[in-house]
Amino acid sequence: MLTVLDLRYLIVVSSMANNSFLLLGVMSGNLFRFSLFFTLYFFTMLFLLATLKGLLKPLIYTFNIKYGITLFLVIMLLNIAAFPPLPIFLAKFLILYDFLSINSLSYPFLVIVVLANVTIMASYCQLFIKFVTQVYSNSSLHLLH
């Protein structure tokens, strides 16, 4: 997962890794927190895929928010990666808390889930750095011509 530099493939791979939190939510028995994580994850993926597919282009051109869509895309990617101040991170934290309160003997399983989440965050950071350096290197080439 750390070698993936294609955004679409990274979304697929991280979705498989995020399914572990769906399973933890079901195993913890707290359906409210499970549904909170599922709803946040669903709408984040919906908006992210709609942006990547170009379904939001009429909205972008209508309200003239061409530059805001890049910021929106970055925030959605950081939300999927579960960076600390964003909603999916909080939902994952609540699911882990519920799971540990019920199953206190499942620490090896919990370590694997946390390491998978750290790998997801590192992969998205790597992709984000590649995206930012590519944008700035392309704009600097245009300034030279």
mmCIF file of N, CA and C in Angstrom:
data_model
loop_
_atom_site.group_PDB
_atom_site.id
_atom_site.type_symbol
_atom_site.label_atom_id
_atom_site.label_comp_id
_atom_site.label_asym_id
_atom_site.label_seq_id
_atom_site.Cartn_x
_atom_site.Cartn_y
_atom_site.Cartn_z
ATOM 1 N N MET A 1 0.817 -1.192 0.000
ATOM 2 C CA MET A 1 0.000 0.000 0.000
ATOM 3 C C MET A 1 0.863 1.259 0.000
ATOM 4 N N LEU A 2 2.051 1.165 0.562
ATOM 5 C CA LEU A 2 2.922 2.335 0.602
ATOM 6 C C LEU A 2 3.535 2.673 -0.747
ATOM 7 N N THR A 3 3.478 1.752 -1.686
ATOM 8 C CA THR A 3 4.057 2.015 -3.000
ATOM 9 C C THR A 3 3.026 2.491 -4.017
ATOM 10 N N VAL A 4 1.775 2.594 -3.630
ATOM 11 C CA VAL A 4 0.703 2.995 -4.547
ATOM 12 C C VAL A 4 0.743 4.510 -4.732
ATOM 13 N N LEU A 5 0.822 4.948 -5.976
ATOM 14 C CA LEU A 5 0.820 6.376 -6.280
ATOM 15 C C LEU A 5 -0.344 6.777 -7.181
ATOM 16 N N ASP A 6 -1.258 5.860 -7.448
ATOM 17 C CA ASP A 6 -2.449 6.159 -8.228
ATOM 18 C C ASP A 6 -3.609 6.371 -7.256
ATOM 19 N N LEU A 7 -4.279 7.506 -7.382
ATOM 20 C CA LEU A 7 -5.322 7.869 -6.432
ATOM 21 C C LEU A 7 -6.478 6.878 -6.434
ATOM 22 N N ARG A 8 -6.915 6.462 -7.584
ATOM 23 C CA ARG A 8 -8.059 5.542 -7.649
ATOM 24 C C ARG A 8 -7.737 4.194 -7.014
ATOM 25 N N TYR A 9 -6.541 3.701 -7.289
ATOM 26 C CA TYR A 9 -6.144 2.418 -6.699
ATOM 27 C C TYR A 9 -5.975 2.545 -5.190
ATOM 28 N N LEU A 10 -5.459 3.684 -4.735
ATOM 29 C CA LEU A 10 -5.307 3.902 -3.298
ATOM 30 C C LEU A 10 -6.654 3.968 -2.605
ATOM 31 N N ILE A 11 -7.649 4.560 -3.251
ATOM 32 C CA ILE A 11 -8.995 4.604 -2.666
ATOM 33 C C ILE A 11 -9.555 3.193 -2.522
ATOM 34 N N VAL A 12 -9.329 2.348 -3.526
ATOM 35 C CA VAL A 12 -9.812 0.963 -3.459
ATOM 36 C C VAL A 12 -9.119 0.206 -2.327
ATOM 37 N N VAL A 13 -7.813 0.336 -2.250
ATOM 38 C CA VAL A 13 -7.053 -0.397 -1.224
ATOM 39 C C VAL A 13 -7.396 0.109 0.167
ATOM 40 N N SER A 14 -7.514 1.422 0.329
ATOM 41 C CA SER A 14 -7.848 1.943 1.656
ATOM 42 C C SER A 14 -9.290 1.626 2.038
ATOM 43 N N SER A 15 -10.164 1.483 1.060
ATOM 44 C CA SER A 15 -11.537 1.076 1.381
ATOM 45 C C SER A 15 -11.568 -0.324 1.963
ATOM 46 N N MET A 16 -10.724 -1.198 1.422
ATOM 47 C CA MET A 16 -10.650 -2.546 1.998
ATOM 48 C C MET A 16 -10.099 -2.492 3.419
ATOM 49 N N ALA A 17 -9.135 -1.625 3.667
ATOM 50 C CA ALA A 17 -8.578 -1.505 5.013
ATOM 51 C C ALA A 17 -9.568 -0.848 5.974
ATOM 52 N N ASN A 18 -10.368 0.096 5.472
ATOM 53 C CA ASN A 18 -11.358 0.748 6.335
ATOM 54 C C ASN A 18 -12.528 -0.163 6.673
ATOM 55 N N ASN A 19 -12.694 -1.234 5.935
ATOM 56 C CA ASN A 19 -13.753 -2.196 6.270
ATOM 57 C C ASN A 19 -13.512 -2.848 7.620
ATOM 58 N N SER A 20 -12.282 -2.862 8.084
ATOM 59 C CA SER A 20 -12.018 -3.423 9.413
ATOM 60 C C SER A 20 -12.718 -2.602 10.489
ATOM 61 N N PHE A 21 -12.840 -1.294 10.282
ATOM 62 C CA PHE A 21 -13.558 -0.482 11.259
ATOM 63 C C PHE A 21 -15.061 -0.726 11.191
ATOM 64 N N LEU A 22 -15.559 -1.075 10.023
ATOM 65 C CA LEU A 22 -16.966 -1.458 9.943
ATOM 66 C C LEU A 22 -17.213 -2.747 10.724
ATOM 67 N N LEU A 23 -16.289 -3.688 10.598
ATOM 68 C CA LEU A 23 -16.413 -4.930 11.368
ATOM 69 C C LEU A 23 -16.282 -4.685 12.864
ATOM 70 N N LEU A 24 -15.344 -3.815 13.259
ATOM 71 C CA LEU A 24 -15.211 -3.475 14.684
ATOM 72 C C LEU A 24 -16.477 -2.813 15.212
ATOM 73 N N GLY A 25 -17.091 -1.971 14.394
ATOM 74 C CA GLY A 25 -18.329 -1.322 14.810
ATOM 75 C C GLY A 25 -19.453 -2.308 15.027
ATOM 76 N N VAL A 26 -19.534 -3.311 14.164
ATOM 77 C CA VAL A 26 -20.561 -4.339 14.328
ATOM 78 C C VAL A 26 -20.248 -5.202 15.554
ATOM 79 N N MET A 27 -18.973 -5.561 15.732
ATOM 80 C CA MET A 27 -18.582 -6.421 16.858
ATOM 81 C C MET A 27 -18.709 -5.706 18.198
ATOM 82 N N SER A 28 -18.586 -4.371 18.212
ATOM 83 C CA SER A 28 -18.706 -3.649 19.481
ATOM 84 C C SER A 28 -20.154 -3.573 19.960
ATOM 85 N N GLY A 29 -21.099 -3.696 19.056
ATOM 86 C CA GLY A 29 -22.506 -3.729 19.440
ATOM 87 C C GLY A 29 -23.156 -2.363 19.554
ATOM 88 N N ASN A 30 -22.411 -1.285 19.411
ATOM 89 C CA ASN A 30 -22.984 0.051 19.486
ATOM 90 C C ASN A 30 -23.394 0.475 18.079
ATOM 91 N N LEU A 31 -24.654 0.323 17.759
ATOM 92 C CA LEU A 31 -25.132 0.592 16.406
ATOM 93 C C LEU A 31 -25.135 2.077 16.061
ATOM 94 N N PHE A 32 -25.238 2.944 17.066
ATOM 95 C CA PHE A 32 -25.209 4.375 16.785
ATOM 96 C C PHE A 32 -23.837 4.790 16.264
ATOM 97 N N ARG A 33 -22.794 4.346 16.924
ATOM 98 C CA ARG A 33 -21.442 4.719 16.487
ATOM 99 C C ARG A 33 -21.075 4.023 15.181
ATOM 100 N N PHE A 34 -21.548 2.813 15.000
ATOM 101 C CA PHE A 34 -21.335 2.141 13.720
ATOM 102 C C PHE A 34 -22.010 2.905 12.593
ATOM 103 N N SER A 35 -23.263 3.317 12.806
ATOM 104 C CA SER A 35 -23.980 4.049 11.764
ATOM 105 C C SER A 35 -23.377 5.435 11.543
ATOM 106 N N LEU A 36 -22.808 6.040 12.593
ATOM 107 C CA LEU A 36 -22.125 7.323 12.440
ATOM 108 C C LEU A 36 -20.906 7.165 11.536
ATOM 109 N N PHE A 37 -20.086 6.149 11.796
ATOM 110 C CA PHE A 37 -18.911 5.916 10.961
ATOM 111 C C PHE A 37 -19.326 5.566 9.538
ATOM 112 N N PHE A 38 -20.313 4.704 9.391
ATOM 113 C CA PHE A 38 -20.760 4.303 8.059
ATOM 114 C C PHE A 38 -21.282 5.492 7.263
ATOM 115 N N THR A 39 -22.072 6.355 7.894
ATOM 116 C CA THR A 39 -22.633 7.515 7.210
ATOM 117 C C THR A 39 -21.537 8.488 6.796
ATOM 118 N N LEU A 40 -20.610 8.765 7.702
ATOM 119 C CA LEU A 40 -19.503 9.666 7.371
ATOM 120 C C LEU A 40 -18.652 9.095 6.243
ATOM 121 N N TYR A 41 -18.356 7.820 6.335
ATOM 122 C CA TYR A 41 -17.533 7.173 5.315
ATOM 123 C C TYR A 41 -18.257 7.148 3.964
ATOM 124 N N PHE A 42 -19.540 6.835 3.987
ATOM 125 C CA PHE A 42 -20.324 6.768 2.748
ATOM 126 C C PHE A 42 -20.365 8.118 2.036
ATOM 127 N N PHE A 43 -20.703 9.178 2.785
ATOM 128 C CA PHE A 43 -20.822 10.481 2.140
ATOM 129 C C PHE A 43 -19.467 11.038 1.712
ATOM 130 N N THR A 44 -18.421 10.765 2.460
ATOM 131 C CA THR A 44 -17.092 11.199 2.046
ATOM 132 C C THR A 44 -16.685 10.509 0.752
ATOM 133 N N MET A 45 -16.905 9.206 0.676
ATOM 134 C CA MET A 45 -16.572 8.480 -0.554
ATOM 135 C C MET A 45 -17.460 8.927 -1.713
ATOM 136 N N LEU A 46 -18.733 9.201 -1.448
ATOM 137 C CA LEU A 46 -19.645 9.660 -2.492
ATOM 138 C C LEU A 46 -19.170 10.984 -3.088
ATOM 139 N N PHE A 47 -18.840 11.944 -2.221
ATOM 140 C CA PHE A 47 -18.375 13.239 -2.714
ATOM 141 C C PHE A 47 -17.004 13.135 -3.370
ATOM 142 N N LEU A 48 -16.146 12.294 -2.836
ATOM 143 C CA LEU A 48 -14.813 12.119 -3.416
ATOM 144 C C LEU A 48 -14.902 11.505 -4.808
ATOM 145 N N LEU A 49 -15.684 10.449 -4.943
ATOM 146 C CA LEU A 49 -15.820 9.802 -6.247
ATOM 147 C C LEU A 49 -16.581 10.671 -7.245
ATOM 148 N N ALA A 50 -17.553 11.435 -6.772
ATOM 149 C CA ALA A 50 -18.266 12.353 -7.667
ATOM 150 C C ALA A 50 -17.337 13.447 -8.169
ATOM 151 N N THR A 51 -16.434 13.901 -7.319
ATOM 152 C CA THR A 51 -15.468 14.912 -7.735
ATOM 153 C C THR A 51 -14.492 14.341 -8.742
ATOM 154 N N LEU A 52 -13.992 13.145 -8.473
ATOM 155 C CA LEU A 52 -13.032 12.533 -9.382
ATOM 156 C C LEU A 52 -13.669 12.145 -10.709
ATOM 157 N N LYS A 53 -14.920 11.755 -10.690
ATOM 158 C CA LYS A 53 -15.616 11.337 -11.907
ATOM 159 C C LYS A 53 -16.051 12.533 -12.748
ATOM 160 N N GLY A 54 -16.050 13.718 -12.157
ATOM 161 C CA GLY A 54 -16.444 14.908 -12.896
ATOM 162 C C GLY A 54 -17.926 15.206 -12.821
ATOM 163 N N LEU A 55 -18.629 14.574 -11.898
ATOM 164 C CA LEU A 55 -20.071 14.804 -11.793
ATOM 165 C C LEU A 55 -20.400 16.156 -11.178
ATOM 166 N N LEU A 56 -19.402 16.784 -10.528
ATOM 167 C CA LEU A 56 -19.642 18.082 -9.916
ATOM 168 C C LEU A 56 -19.252 19.243 -10.826
ATOM 169 N N LYS A 57 -18.879 18.958 -12.077
ATOM 170 C CA LYS A 57 -18.464 20.024 -12.993
ATOM 171 C C LYS A 57 -19.545 21.074 -13.225
ATOM 172 N N PRO A 58 -20.821 20.713 -13.417
ATOM 173 C CA PRO A 58 -21.842 21.773 -13.581
ATOM 174 C C PRO A 58 -21.932 22.681 -12.361
ATOM 175 N N LEU A 59 -21.784 22.118 -11.176
ATOM 176 C CA LEU A 59 -21.814 22.923 -9.958
ATOM 177 C C LEU A 59 -20.599 23.835 -9.887
ATOM 178 N N ILE A 60 -19.451 23.330 -10.309
ATOM 179 C CA ILE A 60 -18.213 24.117 -10.268
ATOM 180 C C ILE A 60 -18.310 25.309 -11.210
ATOM 181 N N TYR A 61 -18.790 25.073 -12.422
ATOM 182 C CA TYR A 61 -18.871 26.157 -13.394
ATOM 183 C C TYR A 61 -20.016 27.126 -13.099
ATOM 184 N N THR A 62 -21.060 26.650 -12.463
ATOM 185 C CA THR A 62 -22.178 27.530 -12.134
ATOM 186 C C THR A 62 -21.782 28.542 -11.071
ATOM 187 N N PHE A 63 -21.120 28.065 -10.026
ATOM 188 C CA PHE A 63 -20.769 28.956 -8.916
ATOM 189 C C PHE A 63 -19.335 29.469 -8.992
ATOM 190 N N ASN A 64 -18.617 29.133 -10.071
ATOM 191 C CA ASN A 64 -17.254 29.591 -10.299
ATOM 192 C C ASN A 64 -16.336 29.269 -9.109
ATOM 193 N N ILE A 65 -16.306 28.005 -8.738
ATOM 194 C CA ILE A 65 -15.473 27.569 -7.615
ATOM 195 C C ILE A 65 -14.403 26.592 -8.085
ATOM 196 N N LYS A 66 -13.704 26.942 -9.156
ATOM 197 C CA LYS A 66 -12.703 26.053 -9.720
ATOM 198 C C LYS A 66 -11.563 25.790 -8.738
ATOM 199 N N TYR A 67 -11.163 26.818 -8.007
ATOM 200 C CA TYR A 67 -10.039 26.656 -7.088
ATOM 201 C C TYR A 67 -10.464 26.009 -5.771
ATOM 202 N N GLY A 68 -11.711 26.163 -5.422
ATOM 203 C CA GLY A 68 -12.198 25.554 -4.190
ATOM 204 C C GLY A 68 -12.351 24.047 -4.297
ATOM 205 N N ILE A 69 -12.487 23.538 -5.521
ATOM 206 C CA ILE A 69 -12.669 22.097 -5.689
ATOM 207 C C ILE A 69 -11.391 21.342 -5.331
ATOM 208 N N THR A 70 -10.236 21.958 -5.548
ATOM 209 C CA THR A 70 -8.986 21.321 -5.157
ATOM 210 C C THR A 70 -8.900 21.215 -3.645
ATOM 211 N N LEU A 71 -9.273 22.269 -2.955
ATOM 212 C CA LEU A 71 -9.290 22.236 -1.495
ATOM 213 C C LEU A 71 -10.301 21.215 -0.990
ATOM 214 N N PHE A 72 -11.461 21.152 -1.617
ATOM 215 C CA PHE A 72 -12.484 20.173 -1.246
ATOM 216 C C PHE A 72 -11.969 18.742 -1.425
ATOM 217 N N LEU A 73 -11.273 18.503 -2.528
ATOM 218 C CA LEU A 73 -10.722 17.187 -2.801
ATOM 219 C C LEU A 73 -9.667 16.813 -1.765
ATOM 220 N N VAL A 74 -8.832 17.748 -1.400
ATOM 221 C CA VAL A 74 -7.794 17.486 -0.391
ATOM 222 C C VAL A 74 -8.434 17.187 0.964
ATOM 223 N N ILE A 75 -9.458 17.929 1.338
ATOM 224 C CA ILE A 75 -10.132 17.687 2.621
ATOM 225 C C ILE A 75 -10.811 16.318 2.624
ATOM 226 N N MET A 76 -11.424 15.942 1.520
ATOM 227 C CA MET A 76 -12.047 14.622 1.436
ATOM 228 C C MET A 76 -10.997 13.515 1.541
ATOM 229 N N LEU A 77 -9.850 13.699 0.904
ATOM 230 C CA LEU A 77 -8.776 12.699 0.997
ATOM 231 C C LEU A 77 -8.240 12.599 2.416
ATOM 232 N N LEU A 78 -8.064 13.736 3.073
ATOM 233 C CA LEU A 78 -7.594 13.711 4.458
ATOM 234 C C LEU A 78 -8.632 13.096 5.384
ATOM 235 N N ASN A 79 -9.899 13.293 5.072
ATOM 236 C CA ASN A 79 -10.957 12.686 5.874
ATOM 237 C C ASN A 79 -10.958 11.171 5.706
ATOM 238 N N ILE A 80 -10.789 10.688 4.485
ATOM 239 C CA ILE A 80 -10.708 9.242 4.257
ATOM 240 C C ILE A 80 -9.477 8.661 4.949
ATOM 241 N N ALA A 81 -8.384 9.430 4.950
ATOM 242 C CA ALA A 81 -7.164 8.964 5.605
ATOM 243 C C ALA A 81 -7.269 9.026 7.124
ATOM 244 N N ALA A 82 -8.302 9.642 7.653
ATOM 245 C CA ALA A 82 -8.585 9.738 9.090
ATOM 246 C C ALA A 82 -7.535 10.545 9.828
ATOM 247 N N PHE A 83 -7.276 11.761 9.351
ATOM 248 C CA PHE A 83 -6.388 12.651 10.079
ATOM 249 C C PHE A 83 -7.114 13.180 11.303
ATOM 250 N N PRO A 84 -6.387 13.430 12.404
ATOM 251 C CA PRO A 84 -6.996 13.678 13.707
ATOM 252 C C PRO A 84 -8.117 14.698 13.836
ATOM 253 N N PRO A 85 -8.117 15.873 13.271
ATOM 254 C CA PRO A 85 -9.266 16.725 13.597
ATOM 255 C C PRO A 85 -10.501 16.465 12.751
ATOM 256 N N LEU A 86 -10.430 15.550 11.825
ATOM 257 C CA LEU A 86 -11.540 15.355 10.888
ATOM 258 C C LEU A 86 -12.526 14.303 11.407
ATOM 259 N N PRO A 87 -13.767 14.317 10.910
ATOM 260 C CA PRO A 87 -14.832 13.484 11.474
ATOM 261 C C PRO A 87 -14.591 11.978 11.423
ATOM 262 N N ILE A 88 -13.994 11.456 10.365
ATOM 263 C CA ILE A 88 -13.801 10.006 10.297
ATOM 264 C C ILE A 88 -12.810 9.541 11.357
ATOM 265 N N PHE A 89 -11.811 10.370 11.676
ATOM 266 C CA PHE A 89 -10.894 10.018 12.756
ATOM 267 C C PHE A 89 -11.646 9.883 14.077
ATOM 268 N N LEU A 90 -12.527 10.830 14.358
ATOM 269 C CA LEU A 90 -13.289 10.770 15.606
ATOM 270 C C LEU A 90 -14.208 9.554 15.642
ATOM 271 N N ALA A 91 -14.816 9.231 14.511
ATOM 272 C CA ALA A 91 -15.687 8.056 14.461
ATOM 273 C C ALA A 91 -14.875 6.777 14.654
ATOM 274 N N LYS A 92 -13.683 6.710 14.059
ATOM 275 C CA LYS A 92 -12.831 5.529 14.256
ATOM 276 C C LYS A 92 -12.388 5.414 15.704
ATOM 277 N N PHE A 93 -12.073 6.537 16.311
ATOM 278 C CA PHE A 93 -11.662 6.531 17.716
ATOM 279 C C PHE A 93 -12.795 6.026 18.611
ATOM 280 N N LEU A 94 -14.009 6.455 18.347
ATOM 281 C CA LEU A 94 -15.149 5.995 19.147
ATOM 282 C C LEU A 94 -15.397 4.500 18.967
ATOM 283 N N ILE A 95 -15.232 4.020 17.748
ATOM 284 C CA ILE A 95 -15.412 2.584 17.505
ATOM 285 C C ILE A 95 -14.338 1.779 18.226
ATOM 286 N N LEU A 96 -13.095 2.246 18.191
ATOM 287 C CA LEU A 96 -12.022 1.554 18.915
ATOM 288 C C LEU A 96 -12.271 1.570 20.415
ATOM 289 N N TYR A 97 -12.764 2.680 20.914
ATOM 290 C CA TYR A 97 -13.072 2.786 22.342
ATOM 291 C C TYR A 97 -14.166 1.793 22.736
ATOM 292 N N ASP A 98 -15.222 1.722 21.944
ATOM 293 C CA ASP A 98 -16.296 0.768 22.226
ATOM 294 C C ASP A 98 -15.807 -0.665 22.159
ATOM 295 N N PHE A 99 -14.992 -0.959 21.163
ATOM 296 C CA PHE A 99 -14.491 -2.321 21.005
ATOM 297 C C PHE A 99 -13.607 -2.714 22.182
ATOM 298 N N LEU A 100 -12.759 -1.795 22.639
ATOM 299 C CA LEU A 100 -11.886 -2.107 23.775
ATOM 300 C C LEU A 100 -12.666 -2.221 25.080
ATOM 301 N N SER A 101 -13.748 -1.480 25.215
ATOM 302 C CA SER A 101 -14.527 -1.578 26.445
ATOM 303 C C SER A 101 -15.247 -2.920 26.559
ATOM 304 N N ILE A 102 -15.551 -3.550 25.428
ATOM 305 C CA ILE A 102 -16.233 -4.844 25.443
ATOM 306 C C ILE A 102 -15.239 -5.995 25.393
ATOM 307 N N ASN A 103 -14.253 -5.907 24.519
ATOM 308 C CA ASN A 103 -13.283 -6.988 24.300
ATOM 309 C C ASN A 103 -11.903 -6.541 24.751
ATOM 310 N N SER A 104 -11.625 -6.636 26.016
ATOM 311 C CA SER A 104 -10.351 -6.143 26.526
ATOM 312 C C SER A 104 -9.190 -7.089 26.205
ATOM 313 N N LEU A 105 -9.457 -8.295 25.765
ATOM 314 C CA LEU A 105 -8.397 -9.257 25.491
ATOM 315 C C LEU A 105 -7.984 -9.289 24.023
ATOM 316 N N SER A 106 -8.489 -8.391 23.215
ATOM 317 C CA SER A 106 -8.224 -8.423 21.776
ATOM 318 C C SER A 106 -7.163 -7.419 21.360
ATOM 319 N N TYR A 107 -6.139 -7.246 22.163
ATOM 320 C CA TYR A 107 -5.108 -6.270 21.827
ATOM 321 C C TYR A 107 -4.304 -6.624 20.577
ATOM 322 N N PRO A 108 -3.960 -7.878 20.312
ATOM 323 C CA PRO A 108 -3.237 -8.157 19.052
ATOM 324 C C PRO A 108 -4.058 -7.780 17.812
ATOM 325 N N PHE A 109 -5.331 -8.038 17.851
ATOM 326 C CA PHE A 109 -6.212 -7.649 16.739
ATOM 327 C C PHE A 109 -6.262 -6.136 16.602
ATOM 328 N N LEU A 110 -6.325 -5.447 17.719
ATOM 329 C CA LEU A 110 -6.382 -3.998 17.729
ATOM 330 C C LEU A 110 -5.085 -3.391 17.182
ATOM 331 N N VAL A 111 -3.952 -3.988 17.497
ATOM 332 C CA VAL A 111 -2.671 -3.498 16.984
ATOM 333 C C VAL A 111 -2.629 -3.613 15.464
ATOM 334 N N ILE A 112 -3.145 -4.691 14.925
ATOM 335 C CA ILE A 112 -3.176 -4.869 13.473
ATOM 336 C C ILE A 112 -4.066 -3.812 12.822
ATOM 337 N N VAL A 113 -5.202 -3.524 13.415
ATOM 338 C CA VAL A 113 -6.122 -2.523 12.865
ATOM 339 C C VAL A 113 -5.489 -1.125 12.906
ATOM 340 N N VAL A 114 -4.835 -0.792 14.017
ATOM 341 C CA VAL A 114 -4.193 0.523 14.137
ATOM 342 C C VAL A 114 -3.033 0.646 13.149
ATOM 343 N N LEU A 115 -2.247 -0.405 12.982
ATOM 344 C CA LEU A 115 -1.149 -0.365 12.012
ATOM 345 C C LEU A 115 -1.672 -0.221 10.588
ATOM 346 N N ALA A 116 -2.793 -0.841 10.286
ATOM 347 C CA ALA A 116 -3.402 -0.669 8.963
ATOM 348 C C ALA A 116 -3.836 0.776 8.757
ATOM 349 N N ASN A 117 -4.368 1.397 9.799
ATOM 350 C CA ASN A 117 -4.793 2.785 9.687
ATOM 351 C C ASN A 117 -3.592 3.723 9.523
ATOM 352 N N VAL A 118 -2.500 3.440 10.210
ATOM 353 C CA VAL A 118 -1.288 4.251 10.055
ATOM 354 C C VAL A 118 -0.745 4.106 8.638
ATOM 355 N N THR A 119 -0.817 2.911 8.085
ATOM 356 C CA THR A 119 -0.378 2.693 6.707
ATOM 357 C C THR A 119 -1.242 3.473 5.730
ATOM 358 N N ILE A 120 -2.545 3.528 5.976
ATOM 359 C CA ILE A 120 -3.447 4.314 5.133
ATOM 360 C C ILE A 120 -3.055 5.790 5.180
ATOM 361 N N MET A 121 -2.830 6.303 6.383
ATOM 362 C CA MET A 121 -2.463 7.710 6.520
ATOM 363 C C MET A 121 -1.138 8.006 5.826
ATOM 364 N N ALA A 122 -0.161 7.117 5.960
ATOM 365 C CA ALA A 122 1.138 7.325 5.308
ATOM 366 C C ALA A 122 1.003 7.285 3.791
ATOM 367 N N SER A 123 0.169 6.410 3.279
ATOM 368 C CA SER A 123 -0.027 6.328 1.828
ATOM 369 C C SER A 123 -0.679 7.584 1.275
ATOM 370 N N TYR A 124 -1.681 8.097 1.975
ATOM 371 C CA TYR A 124 -2.319 9.325 1.524
ATOM 372 C C TYR A 124 -1.372 10.518 1.635
ATOM 373 N N CYS A 125 -0.542 10.556 2.669
ATOM 374 C CA CYS A 125 0.456 11.632 2.782
ATOM 375 C C CYS A 125 1.436 11.576 1.620
ATOM 376 N N GLN A 126 1.878 10.391 1.281
ATOM 377 C CA GLN A 126 2.805 10.225 0.166
ATOM 378 C C GLN A 126 2.159 10.687 -1.138
ATOM 379 N N LEU A 127 0.909 10.324 -1.352
ATOM 380 C CA LEU A 127 0.203 10.745 -2.562
ATOM 381 C C LEU A 127 -0.026 12.253 -2.564
ATOM 382 N N PHE A 128 -0.347 12.802 -1.409
ATOM 383 C CA PHE A 128 -0.566 14.242 -1.304
ATOM 384 C C PHE A 128 0.722 15.011 -1.611
ATOM 385 N N ILE A 129 1.857 14.535 -1.110
ATOM 386 C CA ILE A 129 3.147 15.178 -1.384
ATOM 387 C C ILE A 129 3.468 15.093 -2.869
ATOM 388 N N LYS A 130 3.176 13.956 -3.481
ATOM 389 C CA LYS A 130 3.402 13.811 -4.930
ATOM 390 C C LYS A 130 2.528 14.792 -5.707
ATOM 391 N N PHE A 131 1.268 14.921 -5.303
ATOM 392 C CA PHE A 131 0.346 15.830 -5.977
ATOM 393 C C PHE A 131 0.811 17.281 -5.859
ATOM 394 N N VAL A 132 1.208 17.692 -4.654
ATOM 395 C CA VAL A 132 1.626 19.080 -4.431
ATOM 396 C C VAL A 132 2.912 19.385 -5.190
ATOM 397 N N THR A 133 3.879 18.482 -5.166
ATOM 398 C CA THR A 133 5.127 18.738 -5.887
ATOM 399 C C THR A 133 4.900 18.754 -7.389
ATOM 400 N N GLN A 134 3.983 17.948 -7.872
ATOM 401 C CA GLN A 134 3.679 17.947 -9.301
ATOM 402 C C GLN A 134 3.009 19.247 -9.722
ATOM 403 N N VAL A 135 2.108 19.754 -8.891
ATOM 404 C CA VAL A 135 1.424 21.009 -9.216
ATOM 405 C C VAL A 135 2.419 22.160 -9.249
ATOM 406 N N TYR A 136 3.289 22.230 -8.235
ATOM 407 C CA TYR A 136 4.239 23.341 -8.195
ATOM 408 C C TYR A 136 5.327 23.202 -9.253
ATOM 409 N N SER A 137 5.741 21.983 -9.565
ATOM 410 C CA SER A 137 6.766 21.836 -10.598
ATOM 411 C C SER A 137 6.194 22.179 -11.971
ATOM 412 N N ASN A 138 4.940 21.837 -12.232
ATOM 413 C CA ASN A 138 4.321 22.188 -13.510
ATOM 414 C C ASN A 138 4.113 23.699 -13.633
ATOM 415 N N SER A 139 3.723 24.357 -12.537
ATOM 416 C CA SER A 139 3.519 25.802 -12.616
ATOM 417 C C SER A 139 4.843 26.528 -12.768
ATOM 418 N N SER A 140 5.920 26.007 -12.182
ATOM 419 C CA SER A 140 7.211 26.660 -12.337
ATOM 420 C C SER A 140 7.725 26.497 -13.764
ATOM 421 N N LEU A 141 7.385 25.398 -14.413
ATOM 422 C CA LEU A 141 7.786 25.237 -15.815
ATOM 423 C C LEU A 141 7.050 26.229 -16.714
ATOM 424 N N HIS A 142 5.790 26.526 -16.386
ATOM 425 C CA HIS A 142 5.038 27.482 -17.187
ATOM 426 C C HIS A 142 5.579 28.902 -17.014
ATOM 427 N N LEU A 143 6.161 29.196 -15.859
ATOM 428 C CA LEU A 143 6.722 30.519 -15.650
ATOM 429 C C LEU A 143 8.011 30.714 -16.436
ATOM 430 N N LEU A 144 8.709 29.619 -16.744
ATOM 431 C CA LEU A 144 9.966 29.736 -17.484
ATOM 432 C C LEU A 144 9.751 29.995 -18.962
ATOM 433 N N HIS A 145 8.613 29.639 -19.499
ATOM 434 C CA HIS A 145 8.377 29.786 -20.953
ATOM 435 C C HIS A 145 7.918 31.163 -21.305
#
